[in-house]
Tab-separated table of C-alpha atoms in Angstrom:
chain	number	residue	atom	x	y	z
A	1	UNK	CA	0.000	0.000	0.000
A	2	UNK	CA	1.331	3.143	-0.918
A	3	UNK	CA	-0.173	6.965	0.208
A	4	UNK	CA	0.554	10.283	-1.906
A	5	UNK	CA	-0.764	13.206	-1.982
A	6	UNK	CA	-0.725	15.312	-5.338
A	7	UNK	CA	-0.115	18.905	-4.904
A	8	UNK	CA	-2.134	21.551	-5.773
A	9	UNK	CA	-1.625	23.097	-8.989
A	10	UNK	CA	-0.632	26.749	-8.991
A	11	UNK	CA	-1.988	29.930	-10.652
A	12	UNK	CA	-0.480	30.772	-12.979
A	13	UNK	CA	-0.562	34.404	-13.029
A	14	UNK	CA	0.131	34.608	-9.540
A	15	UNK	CA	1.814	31.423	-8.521
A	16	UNK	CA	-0.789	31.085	-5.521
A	17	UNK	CA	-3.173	28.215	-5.331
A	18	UNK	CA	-5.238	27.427	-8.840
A	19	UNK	CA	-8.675	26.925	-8.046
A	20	UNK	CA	-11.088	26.983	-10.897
A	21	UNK	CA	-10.462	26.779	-14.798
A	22	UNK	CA	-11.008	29.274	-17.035
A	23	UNK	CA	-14.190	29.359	-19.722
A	24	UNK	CA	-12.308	29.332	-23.193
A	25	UNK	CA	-15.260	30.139	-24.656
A	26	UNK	CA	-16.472	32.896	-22.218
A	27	UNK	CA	-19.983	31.756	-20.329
A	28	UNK	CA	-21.996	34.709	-21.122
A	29	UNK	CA	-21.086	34.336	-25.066
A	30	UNK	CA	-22.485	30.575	-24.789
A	31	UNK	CA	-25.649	31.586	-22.827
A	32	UNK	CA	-26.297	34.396	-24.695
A	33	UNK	CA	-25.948	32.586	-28.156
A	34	UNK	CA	-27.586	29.312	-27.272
A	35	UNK	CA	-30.224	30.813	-24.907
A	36	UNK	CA	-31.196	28.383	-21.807
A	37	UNK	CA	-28.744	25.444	-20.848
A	38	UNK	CA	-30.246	22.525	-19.308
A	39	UNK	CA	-30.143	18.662	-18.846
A	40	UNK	CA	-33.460	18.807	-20.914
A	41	UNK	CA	-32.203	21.289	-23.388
A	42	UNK	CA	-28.431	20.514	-23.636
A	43	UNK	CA	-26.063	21.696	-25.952
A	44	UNK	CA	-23.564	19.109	-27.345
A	45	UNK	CA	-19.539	19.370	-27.192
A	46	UNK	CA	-16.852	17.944	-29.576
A	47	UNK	CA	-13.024	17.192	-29.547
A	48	UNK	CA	-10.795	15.113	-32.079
A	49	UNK	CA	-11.659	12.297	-30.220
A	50	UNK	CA	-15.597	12.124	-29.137
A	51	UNK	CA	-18.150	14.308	-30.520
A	52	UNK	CA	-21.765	15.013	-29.274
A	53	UNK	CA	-21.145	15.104	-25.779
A	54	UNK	CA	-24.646	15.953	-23.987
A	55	UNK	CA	-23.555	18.768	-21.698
A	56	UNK	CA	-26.466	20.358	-19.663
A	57	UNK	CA	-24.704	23.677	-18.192
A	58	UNK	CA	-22.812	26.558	-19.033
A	59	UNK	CA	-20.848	26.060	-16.165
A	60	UNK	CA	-19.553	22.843	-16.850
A	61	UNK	CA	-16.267	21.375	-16.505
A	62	UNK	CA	-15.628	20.540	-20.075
A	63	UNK	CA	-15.654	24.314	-21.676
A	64	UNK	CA	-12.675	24.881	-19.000
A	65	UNK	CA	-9.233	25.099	-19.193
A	66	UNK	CA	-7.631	22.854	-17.338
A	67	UNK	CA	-5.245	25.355	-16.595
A	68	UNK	CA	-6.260	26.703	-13.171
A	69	UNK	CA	-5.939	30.414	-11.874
A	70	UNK	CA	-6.707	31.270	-8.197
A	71	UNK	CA	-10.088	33.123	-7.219
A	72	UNK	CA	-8.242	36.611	-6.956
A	73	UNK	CA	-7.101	36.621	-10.602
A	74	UNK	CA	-10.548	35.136	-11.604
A	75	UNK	CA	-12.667	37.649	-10.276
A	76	UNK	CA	-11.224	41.088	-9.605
A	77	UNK	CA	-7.721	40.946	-11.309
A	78	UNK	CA	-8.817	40.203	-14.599
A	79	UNK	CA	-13.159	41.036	-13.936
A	80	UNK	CA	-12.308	44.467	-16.545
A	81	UNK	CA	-11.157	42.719	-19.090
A	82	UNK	CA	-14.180	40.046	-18.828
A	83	UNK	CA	-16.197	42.660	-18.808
A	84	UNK	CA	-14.676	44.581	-21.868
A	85	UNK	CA	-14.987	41.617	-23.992
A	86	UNK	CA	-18.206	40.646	-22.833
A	87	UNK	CA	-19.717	44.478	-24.382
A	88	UNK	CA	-18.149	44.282	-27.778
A	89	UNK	CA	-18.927	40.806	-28.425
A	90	UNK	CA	-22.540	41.699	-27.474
A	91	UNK	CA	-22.157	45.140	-29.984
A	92	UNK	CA	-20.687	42.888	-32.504
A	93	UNK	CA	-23.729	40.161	-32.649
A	94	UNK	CA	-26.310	42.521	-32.372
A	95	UNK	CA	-24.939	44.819	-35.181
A	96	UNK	CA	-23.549	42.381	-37.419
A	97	UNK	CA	-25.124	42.891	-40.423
A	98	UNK	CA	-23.944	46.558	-40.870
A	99	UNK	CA	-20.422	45.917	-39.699
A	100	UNK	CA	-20.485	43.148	-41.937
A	101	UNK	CA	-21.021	45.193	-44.987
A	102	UNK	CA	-19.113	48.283	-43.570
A	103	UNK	CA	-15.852	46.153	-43.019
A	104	UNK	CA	-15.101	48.273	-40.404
A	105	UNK	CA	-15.799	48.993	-36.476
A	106	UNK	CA	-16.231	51.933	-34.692
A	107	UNK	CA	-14.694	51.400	-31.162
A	108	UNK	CA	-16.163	54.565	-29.764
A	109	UNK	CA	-19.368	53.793	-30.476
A	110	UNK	CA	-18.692	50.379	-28.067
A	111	UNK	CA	-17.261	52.169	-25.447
A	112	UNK	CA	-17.778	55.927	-25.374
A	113	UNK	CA	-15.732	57.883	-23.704
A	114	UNK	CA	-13.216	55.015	-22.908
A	115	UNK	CA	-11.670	53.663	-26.041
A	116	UNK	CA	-8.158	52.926	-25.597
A	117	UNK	CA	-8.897	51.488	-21.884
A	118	UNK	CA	-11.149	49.284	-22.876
A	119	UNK	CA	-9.403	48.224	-26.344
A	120	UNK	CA	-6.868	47.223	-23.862
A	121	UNK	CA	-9.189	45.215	-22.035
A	122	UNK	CA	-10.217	43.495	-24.861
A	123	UNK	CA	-6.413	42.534	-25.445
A	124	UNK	CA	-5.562	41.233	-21.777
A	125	UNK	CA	-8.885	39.370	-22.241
A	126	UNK	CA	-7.821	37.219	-25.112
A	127	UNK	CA	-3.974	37.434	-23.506
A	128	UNK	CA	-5.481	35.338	-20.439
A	129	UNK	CA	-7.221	33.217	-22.718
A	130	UNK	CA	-3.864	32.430	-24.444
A	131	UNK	CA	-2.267	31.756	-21.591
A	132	UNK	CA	-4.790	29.217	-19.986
A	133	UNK	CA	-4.052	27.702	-23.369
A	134	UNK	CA	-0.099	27.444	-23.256
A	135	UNK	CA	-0.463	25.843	-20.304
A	136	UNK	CA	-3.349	23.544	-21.091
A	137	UNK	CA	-1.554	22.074	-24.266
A	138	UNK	CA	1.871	22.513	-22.891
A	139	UNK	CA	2.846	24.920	-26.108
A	140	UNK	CA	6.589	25.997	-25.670
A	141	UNK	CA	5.653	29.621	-25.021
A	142	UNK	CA	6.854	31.825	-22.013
A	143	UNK	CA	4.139	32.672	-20.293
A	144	UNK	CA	5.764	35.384	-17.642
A	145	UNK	CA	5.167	38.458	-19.929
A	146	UNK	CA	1.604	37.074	-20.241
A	147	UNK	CA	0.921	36.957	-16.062
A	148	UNK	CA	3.120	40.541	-16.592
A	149	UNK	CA	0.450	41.704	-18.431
A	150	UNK	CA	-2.315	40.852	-16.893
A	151	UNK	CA	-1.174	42.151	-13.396
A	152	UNK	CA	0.271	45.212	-14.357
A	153	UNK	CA	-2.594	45.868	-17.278
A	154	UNK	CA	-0.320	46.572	-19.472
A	155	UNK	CA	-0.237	45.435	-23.045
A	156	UNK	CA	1.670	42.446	-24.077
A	157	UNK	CA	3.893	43.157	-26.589
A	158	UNK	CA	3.668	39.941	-28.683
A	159	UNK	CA	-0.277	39.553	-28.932
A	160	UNK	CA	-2.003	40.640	-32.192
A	161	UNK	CA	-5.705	40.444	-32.805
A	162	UNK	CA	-7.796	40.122	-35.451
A	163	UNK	CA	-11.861	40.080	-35.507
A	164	UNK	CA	-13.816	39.416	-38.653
A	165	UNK	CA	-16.363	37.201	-39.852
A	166	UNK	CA	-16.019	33.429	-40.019
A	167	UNK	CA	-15.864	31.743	-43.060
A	168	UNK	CA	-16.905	28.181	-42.607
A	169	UNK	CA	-20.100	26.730	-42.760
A	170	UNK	CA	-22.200	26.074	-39.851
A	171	UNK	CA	-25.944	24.725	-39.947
A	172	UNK	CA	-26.461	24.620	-36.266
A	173	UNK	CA	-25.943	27.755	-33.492
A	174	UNK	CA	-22.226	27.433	-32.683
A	175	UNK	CA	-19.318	28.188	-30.859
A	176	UNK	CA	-15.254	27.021	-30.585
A	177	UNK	CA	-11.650	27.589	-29.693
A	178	UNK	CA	-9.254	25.990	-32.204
A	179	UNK	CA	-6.202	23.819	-31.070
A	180	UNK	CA	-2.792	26.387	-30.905
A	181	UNK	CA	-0.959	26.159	-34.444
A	182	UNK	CA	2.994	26.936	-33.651
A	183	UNK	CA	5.606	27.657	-35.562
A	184	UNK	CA	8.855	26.645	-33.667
A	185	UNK	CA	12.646	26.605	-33.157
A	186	UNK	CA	14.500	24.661	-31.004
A	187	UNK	CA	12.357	24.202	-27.484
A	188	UNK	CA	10.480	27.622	-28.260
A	189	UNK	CA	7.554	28.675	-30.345
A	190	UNK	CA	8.312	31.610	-32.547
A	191	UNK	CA	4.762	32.300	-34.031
A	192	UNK	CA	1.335	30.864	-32.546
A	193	UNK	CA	-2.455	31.145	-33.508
A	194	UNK	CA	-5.532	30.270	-33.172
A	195	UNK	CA	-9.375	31.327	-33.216
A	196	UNK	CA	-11.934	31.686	-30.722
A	197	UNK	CA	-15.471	31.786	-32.736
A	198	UNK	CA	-19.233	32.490	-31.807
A	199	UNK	CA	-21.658	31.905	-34.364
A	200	UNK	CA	-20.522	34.227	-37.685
A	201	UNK	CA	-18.260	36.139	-35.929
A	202	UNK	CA	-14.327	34.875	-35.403
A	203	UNK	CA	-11.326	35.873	-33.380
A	204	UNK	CA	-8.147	35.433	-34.225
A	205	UNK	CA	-5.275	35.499	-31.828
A	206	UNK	CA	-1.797	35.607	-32.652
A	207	UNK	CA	2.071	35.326	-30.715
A	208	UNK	CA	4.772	36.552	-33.098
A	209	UNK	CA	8.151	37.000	-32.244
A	210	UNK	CA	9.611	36.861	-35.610
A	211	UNK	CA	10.646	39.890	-37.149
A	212	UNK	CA	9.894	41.288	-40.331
A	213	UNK	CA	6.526	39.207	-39.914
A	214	UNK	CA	4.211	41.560	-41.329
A	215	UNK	CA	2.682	39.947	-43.905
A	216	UNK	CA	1.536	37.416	-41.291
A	217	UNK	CA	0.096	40.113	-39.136
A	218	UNK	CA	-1.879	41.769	-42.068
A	219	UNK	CA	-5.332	42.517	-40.869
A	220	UNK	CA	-4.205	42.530	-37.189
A	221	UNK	CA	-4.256	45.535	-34.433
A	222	UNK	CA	-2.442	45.938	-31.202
A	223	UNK	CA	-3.728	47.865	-28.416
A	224	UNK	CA	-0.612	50.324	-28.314
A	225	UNK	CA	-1.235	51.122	-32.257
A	226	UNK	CA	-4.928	50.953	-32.547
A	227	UNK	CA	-7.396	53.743	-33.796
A	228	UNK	CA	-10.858	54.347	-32.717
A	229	UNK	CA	-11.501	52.161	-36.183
A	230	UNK	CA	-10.974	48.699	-36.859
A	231	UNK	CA	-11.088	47.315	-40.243
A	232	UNK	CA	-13.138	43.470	-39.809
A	233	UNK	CA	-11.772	40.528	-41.540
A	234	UNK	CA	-12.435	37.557	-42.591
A	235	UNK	CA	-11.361	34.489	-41.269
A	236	UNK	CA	-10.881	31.238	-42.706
A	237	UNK	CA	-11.973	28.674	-40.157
């Protein structure tokens, strides 16, 4: 007979005590596109391996990261950002037809008054997101600068966005991260992406340290370069 304990994974923002995983597609996106979650009226996950998984919650286990963070980072740490997401991707669904055809975004119009705070927001949202995700699926990316960030509020330097309109074919309601694709060299990635996607509408995230890169970055904004305008792309998923 043999007795272990296993110990408790740490935050990794913070380094203190992980306690709940992160929603990689964010909850109020998934209750807000597929309306009321229940064990009557679930909604039905995939991976590579298994697909139409009954799940009866937005809360559940399986749209987590199994990348834990502590409660303090959860809540008020990284609560603006949450919450700076959560508005645009509400602006974005319910006035996607006329972005759509405009091509373009008017970021004052989502948040008067507070533009380049809350573009920032929007940035350290999706740089938390990326993180839970290096860590998830072990991707050979530093993730200090990323827990920098998100204390500090500060922009990472590395993270590029791009938002846009999905390309792919869907004939049910919706929503997905994408595995990481890496570029690397040696024990490092030098170039990482992936999307994050509700309904028509598409994210895509990208980690560049490669210089000279910016065809790759076409189409992409950074918080520290970004006008009240942003041109919409779209995104092959």
């Amino acid at each position: 007979m043999s007795v272990s304990r296993v110990p408790p994974m740490k935050c990794w923002i913070c380094g203190g005590e992980g306690k709940t995983g992160e929603h990689l597609v964010k909850a109020s996106d998934l209750r807000s596109h597929f309306g009321r979650v229940s064990q009557k009226e679930p909604v039905y996950f995939h991976t590579e391996e298994r697909r139409n998984i009954p799940v009866g919650s937005c809360n559940s286990p399986r749209f987590k990261s199994k990348a834990l963070i502590c409660n303090n980072c959860n809540s008020s740490l990284t609560q603006p950002y949450d919450k700076a997401w959560e508005k645009l991707s509400e602006y974005l669904r319910s006035n996607w037809p006329v972005l759509k055809k405009n091509r373009k975004l008017n970021l004052s119009k989502v948040f008067p008054g507070t533009t380049r705070q809350s573009i920032l927001d929007v940035h350290l949202f999706f740089v938390k997101l990326f993180g839970c995700k290096i860590v998830n699926d072990g991707v050979p990316i530093d993730i200090s600068q990323f827990a920098v960030s998100l204390q500090k509020r500060v922009a990472h330097g590395n993270i590029y966005i791009a938002i846009g309109n999905s390309l792919g074919t869907v004939k049910h309601k919706y929503a997905a991260v994408s595995p990481i694709t890496a570029v690397n060299e040696g024990n490092s990635s030098l170039f990482a992406t992936w999307l994050y996607i509700v309904d028509v509408i598409a994210v895509n995230v990208v980690y560049s340290v490669v210089p000279g890169n910016e065809k790759a970055l076409q189409g992409t904004w950074h918080p520290n370069r970004c006008t009240k305008f942003l041109k919409l792309r779209s995104i092959k998923t």
